[in-house]
Tab-separated table of C-alpha atoms in Angstrom:
chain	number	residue	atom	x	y	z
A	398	UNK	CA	-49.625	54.402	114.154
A	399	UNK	CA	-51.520	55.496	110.738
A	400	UNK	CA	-50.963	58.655	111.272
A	401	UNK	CA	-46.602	58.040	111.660
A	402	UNK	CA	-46.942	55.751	108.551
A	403	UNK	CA	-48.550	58.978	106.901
A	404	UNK	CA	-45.749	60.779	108.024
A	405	UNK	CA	-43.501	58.392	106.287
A	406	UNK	CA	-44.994	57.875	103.245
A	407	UNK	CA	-44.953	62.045	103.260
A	408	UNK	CA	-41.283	62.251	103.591
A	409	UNK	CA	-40.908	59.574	100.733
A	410	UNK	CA	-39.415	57.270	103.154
A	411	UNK	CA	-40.723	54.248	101.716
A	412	UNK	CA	-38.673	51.568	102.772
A	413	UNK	CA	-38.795	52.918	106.615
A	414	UNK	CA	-42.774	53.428	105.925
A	415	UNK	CA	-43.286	49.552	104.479
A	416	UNK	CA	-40.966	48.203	107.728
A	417	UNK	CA	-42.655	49.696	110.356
A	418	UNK	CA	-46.506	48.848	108.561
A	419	UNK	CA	-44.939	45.383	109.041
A	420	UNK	CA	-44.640	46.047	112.460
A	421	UNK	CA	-47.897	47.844	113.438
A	422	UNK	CA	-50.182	46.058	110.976
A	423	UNK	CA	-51.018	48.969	109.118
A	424	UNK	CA	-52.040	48.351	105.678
A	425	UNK	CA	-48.955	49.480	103.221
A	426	UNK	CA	-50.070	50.992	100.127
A	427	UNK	CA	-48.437	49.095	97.320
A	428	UNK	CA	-46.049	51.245	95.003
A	429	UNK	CA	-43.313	50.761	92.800
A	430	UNK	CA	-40.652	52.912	90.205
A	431	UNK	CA	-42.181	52.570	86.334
A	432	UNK	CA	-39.463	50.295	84.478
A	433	UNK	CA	-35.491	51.509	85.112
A	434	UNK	CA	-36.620	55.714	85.901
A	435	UNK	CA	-34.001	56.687	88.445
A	436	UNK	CA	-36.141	59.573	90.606
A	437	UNK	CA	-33.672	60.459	92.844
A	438	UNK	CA	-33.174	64.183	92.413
A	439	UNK	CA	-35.592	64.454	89.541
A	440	UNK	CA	-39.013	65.728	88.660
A	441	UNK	CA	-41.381	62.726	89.206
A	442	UNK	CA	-44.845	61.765	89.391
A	443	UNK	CA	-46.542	59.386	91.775
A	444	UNK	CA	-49.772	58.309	89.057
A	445	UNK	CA	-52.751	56.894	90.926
A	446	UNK	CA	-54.013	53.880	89.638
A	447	UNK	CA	-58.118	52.713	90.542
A	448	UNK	CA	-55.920	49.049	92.458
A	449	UNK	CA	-54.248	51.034	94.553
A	450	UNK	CA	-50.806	51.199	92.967
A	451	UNK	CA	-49.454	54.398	93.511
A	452	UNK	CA	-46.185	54.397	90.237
A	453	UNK	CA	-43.838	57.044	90.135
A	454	UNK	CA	-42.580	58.093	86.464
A	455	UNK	CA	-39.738	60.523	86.559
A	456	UNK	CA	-40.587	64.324	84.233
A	457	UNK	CA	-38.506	65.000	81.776
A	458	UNK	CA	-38.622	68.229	82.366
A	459	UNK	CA	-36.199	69.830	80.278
A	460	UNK	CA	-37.727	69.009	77.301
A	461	UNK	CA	-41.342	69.457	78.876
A	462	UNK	CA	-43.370	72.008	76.212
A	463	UNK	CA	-47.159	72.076	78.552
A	464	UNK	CA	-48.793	72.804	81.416
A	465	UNK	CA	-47.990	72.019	84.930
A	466	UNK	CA	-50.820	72.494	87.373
A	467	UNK	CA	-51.037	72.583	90.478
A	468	UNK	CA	-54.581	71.489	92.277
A	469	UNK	CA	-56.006	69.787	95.233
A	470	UNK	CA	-58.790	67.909	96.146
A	471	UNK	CA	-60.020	69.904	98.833
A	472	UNK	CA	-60.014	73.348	96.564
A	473	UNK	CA	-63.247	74.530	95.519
A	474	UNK	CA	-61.463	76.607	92.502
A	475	UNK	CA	-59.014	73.556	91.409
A	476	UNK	CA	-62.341	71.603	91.427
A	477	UNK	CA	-64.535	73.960	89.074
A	478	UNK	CA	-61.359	74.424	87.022
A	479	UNK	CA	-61.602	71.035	86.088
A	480	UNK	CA	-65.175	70.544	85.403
A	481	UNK	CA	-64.908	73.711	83.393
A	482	UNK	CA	-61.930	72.232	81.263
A	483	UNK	CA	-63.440	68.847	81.057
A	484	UNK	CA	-66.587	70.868	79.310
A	485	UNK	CA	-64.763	72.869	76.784
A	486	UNK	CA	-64.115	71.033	73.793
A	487	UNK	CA	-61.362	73.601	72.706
A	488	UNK	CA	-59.227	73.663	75.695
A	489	UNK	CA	-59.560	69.925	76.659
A	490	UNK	CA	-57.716	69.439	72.559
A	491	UNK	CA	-55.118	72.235	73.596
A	492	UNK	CA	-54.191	69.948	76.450
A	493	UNK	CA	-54.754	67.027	75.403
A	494	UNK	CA	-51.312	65.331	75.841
A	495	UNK	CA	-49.774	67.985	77.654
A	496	UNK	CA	-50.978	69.016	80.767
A	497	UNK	CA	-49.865	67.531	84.359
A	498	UNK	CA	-52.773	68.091	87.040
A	499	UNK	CA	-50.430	67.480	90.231
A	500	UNK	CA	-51.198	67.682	93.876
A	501	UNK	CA	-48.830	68.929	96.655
A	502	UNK	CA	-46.552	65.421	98.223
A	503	UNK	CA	-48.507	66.365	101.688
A	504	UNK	CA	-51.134	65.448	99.798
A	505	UNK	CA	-49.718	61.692	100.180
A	506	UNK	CA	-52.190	61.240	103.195
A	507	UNK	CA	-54.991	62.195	100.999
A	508	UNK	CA	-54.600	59.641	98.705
A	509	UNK	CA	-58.509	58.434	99.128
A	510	UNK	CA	-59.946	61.721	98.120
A	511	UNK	CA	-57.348	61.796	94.781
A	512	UNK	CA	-58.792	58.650	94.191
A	513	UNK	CA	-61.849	59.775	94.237
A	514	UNK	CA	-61.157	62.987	92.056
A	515	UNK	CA	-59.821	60.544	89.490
A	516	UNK	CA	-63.170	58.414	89.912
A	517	UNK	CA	-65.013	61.231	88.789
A	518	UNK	CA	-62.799	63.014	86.378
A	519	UNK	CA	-61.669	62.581	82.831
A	520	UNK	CA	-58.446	64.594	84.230
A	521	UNK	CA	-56.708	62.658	86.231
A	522	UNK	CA	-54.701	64.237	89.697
A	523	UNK	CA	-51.320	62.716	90.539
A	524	UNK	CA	-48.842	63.699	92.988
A	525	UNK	CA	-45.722	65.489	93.432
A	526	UNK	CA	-43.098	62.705	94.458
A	527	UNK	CA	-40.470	65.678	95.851
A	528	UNK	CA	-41.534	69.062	95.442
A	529	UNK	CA	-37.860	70.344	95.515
A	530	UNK	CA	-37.521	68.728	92.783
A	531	UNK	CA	-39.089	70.338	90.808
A	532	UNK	CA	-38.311	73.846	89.349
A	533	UNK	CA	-38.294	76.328	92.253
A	534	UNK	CA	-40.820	78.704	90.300
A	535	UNK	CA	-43.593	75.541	90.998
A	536	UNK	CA	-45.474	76.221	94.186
A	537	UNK	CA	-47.764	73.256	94.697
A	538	UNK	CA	-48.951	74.869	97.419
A	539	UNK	CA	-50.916	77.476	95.450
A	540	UNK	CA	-54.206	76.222	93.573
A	541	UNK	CA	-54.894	76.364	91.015
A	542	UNK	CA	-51.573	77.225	89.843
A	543	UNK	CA	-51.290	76.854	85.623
A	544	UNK	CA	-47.449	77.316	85.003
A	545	UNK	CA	-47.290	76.797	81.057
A	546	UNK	CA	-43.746	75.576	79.899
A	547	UNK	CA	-41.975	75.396	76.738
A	548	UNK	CA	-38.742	73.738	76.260
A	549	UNK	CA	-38.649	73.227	80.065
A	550	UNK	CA	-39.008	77.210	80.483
A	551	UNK	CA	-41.813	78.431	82.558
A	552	UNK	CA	-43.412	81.183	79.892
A	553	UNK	CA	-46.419	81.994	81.527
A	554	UNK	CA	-48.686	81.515	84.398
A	555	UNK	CA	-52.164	81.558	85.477
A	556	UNK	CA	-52.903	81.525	88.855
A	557	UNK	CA	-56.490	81.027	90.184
A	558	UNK	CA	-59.827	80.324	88.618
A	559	UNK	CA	-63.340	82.557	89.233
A	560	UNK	CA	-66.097	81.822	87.760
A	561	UNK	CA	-64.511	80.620	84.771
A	562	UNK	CA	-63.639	83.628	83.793
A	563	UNK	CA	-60.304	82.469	82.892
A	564	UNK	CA	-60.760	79.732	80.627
A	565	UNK	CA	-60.367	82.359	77.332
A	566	UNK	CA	-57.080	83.777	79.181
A	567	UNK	CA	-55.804	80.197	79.592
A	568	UNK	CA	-56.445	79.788	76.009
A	569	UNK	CA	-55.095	81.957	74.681
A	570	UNK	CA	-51.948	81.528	76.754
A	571	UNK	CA	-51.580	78.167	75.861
A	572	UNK	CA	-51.647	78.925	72.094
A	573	UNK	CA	-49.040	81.608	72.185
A	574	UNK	CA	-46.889	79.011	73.863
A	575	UNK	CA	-47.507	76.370	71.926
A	576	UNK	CA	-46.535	79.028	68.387
């Protein structure tokens, strides 16, 4: 039963996931659409909030100018990634603002260990709410994935993290985008 309610909530069935966790007492996780944002078709977000609420924001991402990564909880390199970023004074300000740490929408079933990412990070993880949604360039599959994107463009990318070796390349990626 969980695991077809998983399945559901995967598929962004939501209304066919709540009816049958009705019917097969399984706890629903509570969601809902931030204010009037019609997702249907568009880039979206489902944020992660510490009471459970799971809130999906659409992207605007046409007139996106960041960076769009793409992480897990279960990767060892999205993991140092972020304890590297959340250590470096200088890239932490060049994202500030603008960066979207964003797990996979199979990551749905996972949403206890993105919970507990956000627990322990400054950064927090949200997911996908349709990948094909999103710009066909984005593989939220691949992580760390850093696509950086100016005026809704994808102008760069940086894919992987070892040893932190690639916190300067980020860098200076992100400020040639951001000129």
């Amino acid at each position: 039963r969980e695991r077809t309610y998983q399945h559901l909530l995967v598929a962004r069935e939501m209304n066919r996931a709540e009816a049958f966790a009705k019917r097969h007492a399984v706890t629903p996780v509570k969601w809902k659409v931030s204010g009037n944002d019609d997702i249907a078709g568009r880039p979206a977000v489902l944020k992660l909030r510490n009471d459970g609420l799971l809130t999906a924001e659409t992207v605007d991402f046409e007139a996106l100018t960041g960076v769009v990564v793409s992480v897990s909880p279960y990767c060892s390199f999205s993991k140092a990634a972020m304890r590297y970023i959340e250590t470096d004074r200088e890239l932490l300000e060049l994202l500030e603002d603008r960066v979207l740490w964003l797990a996979d929408q199979r990551l749905t079933a996972e949403l206890p260990s993105i919970l507990e990412w956000n627990d322990e990070s400054e950064l927090d993880m949200h997911l996908v709410w349709k990948d094909s949604a999103w710009p066909e360039e984005i593989d939220f599959g691949a992580t760390p994935f850093f696509y950086l994107v100016r005026n809704g463009e994808i102008v760069e990318t940086l894919k992987g993290w070892e040893n932190d070796g690639n916190a300067e390349l980020l860098k200076k990626k992100i400020k040639a985008m951001l000129e």
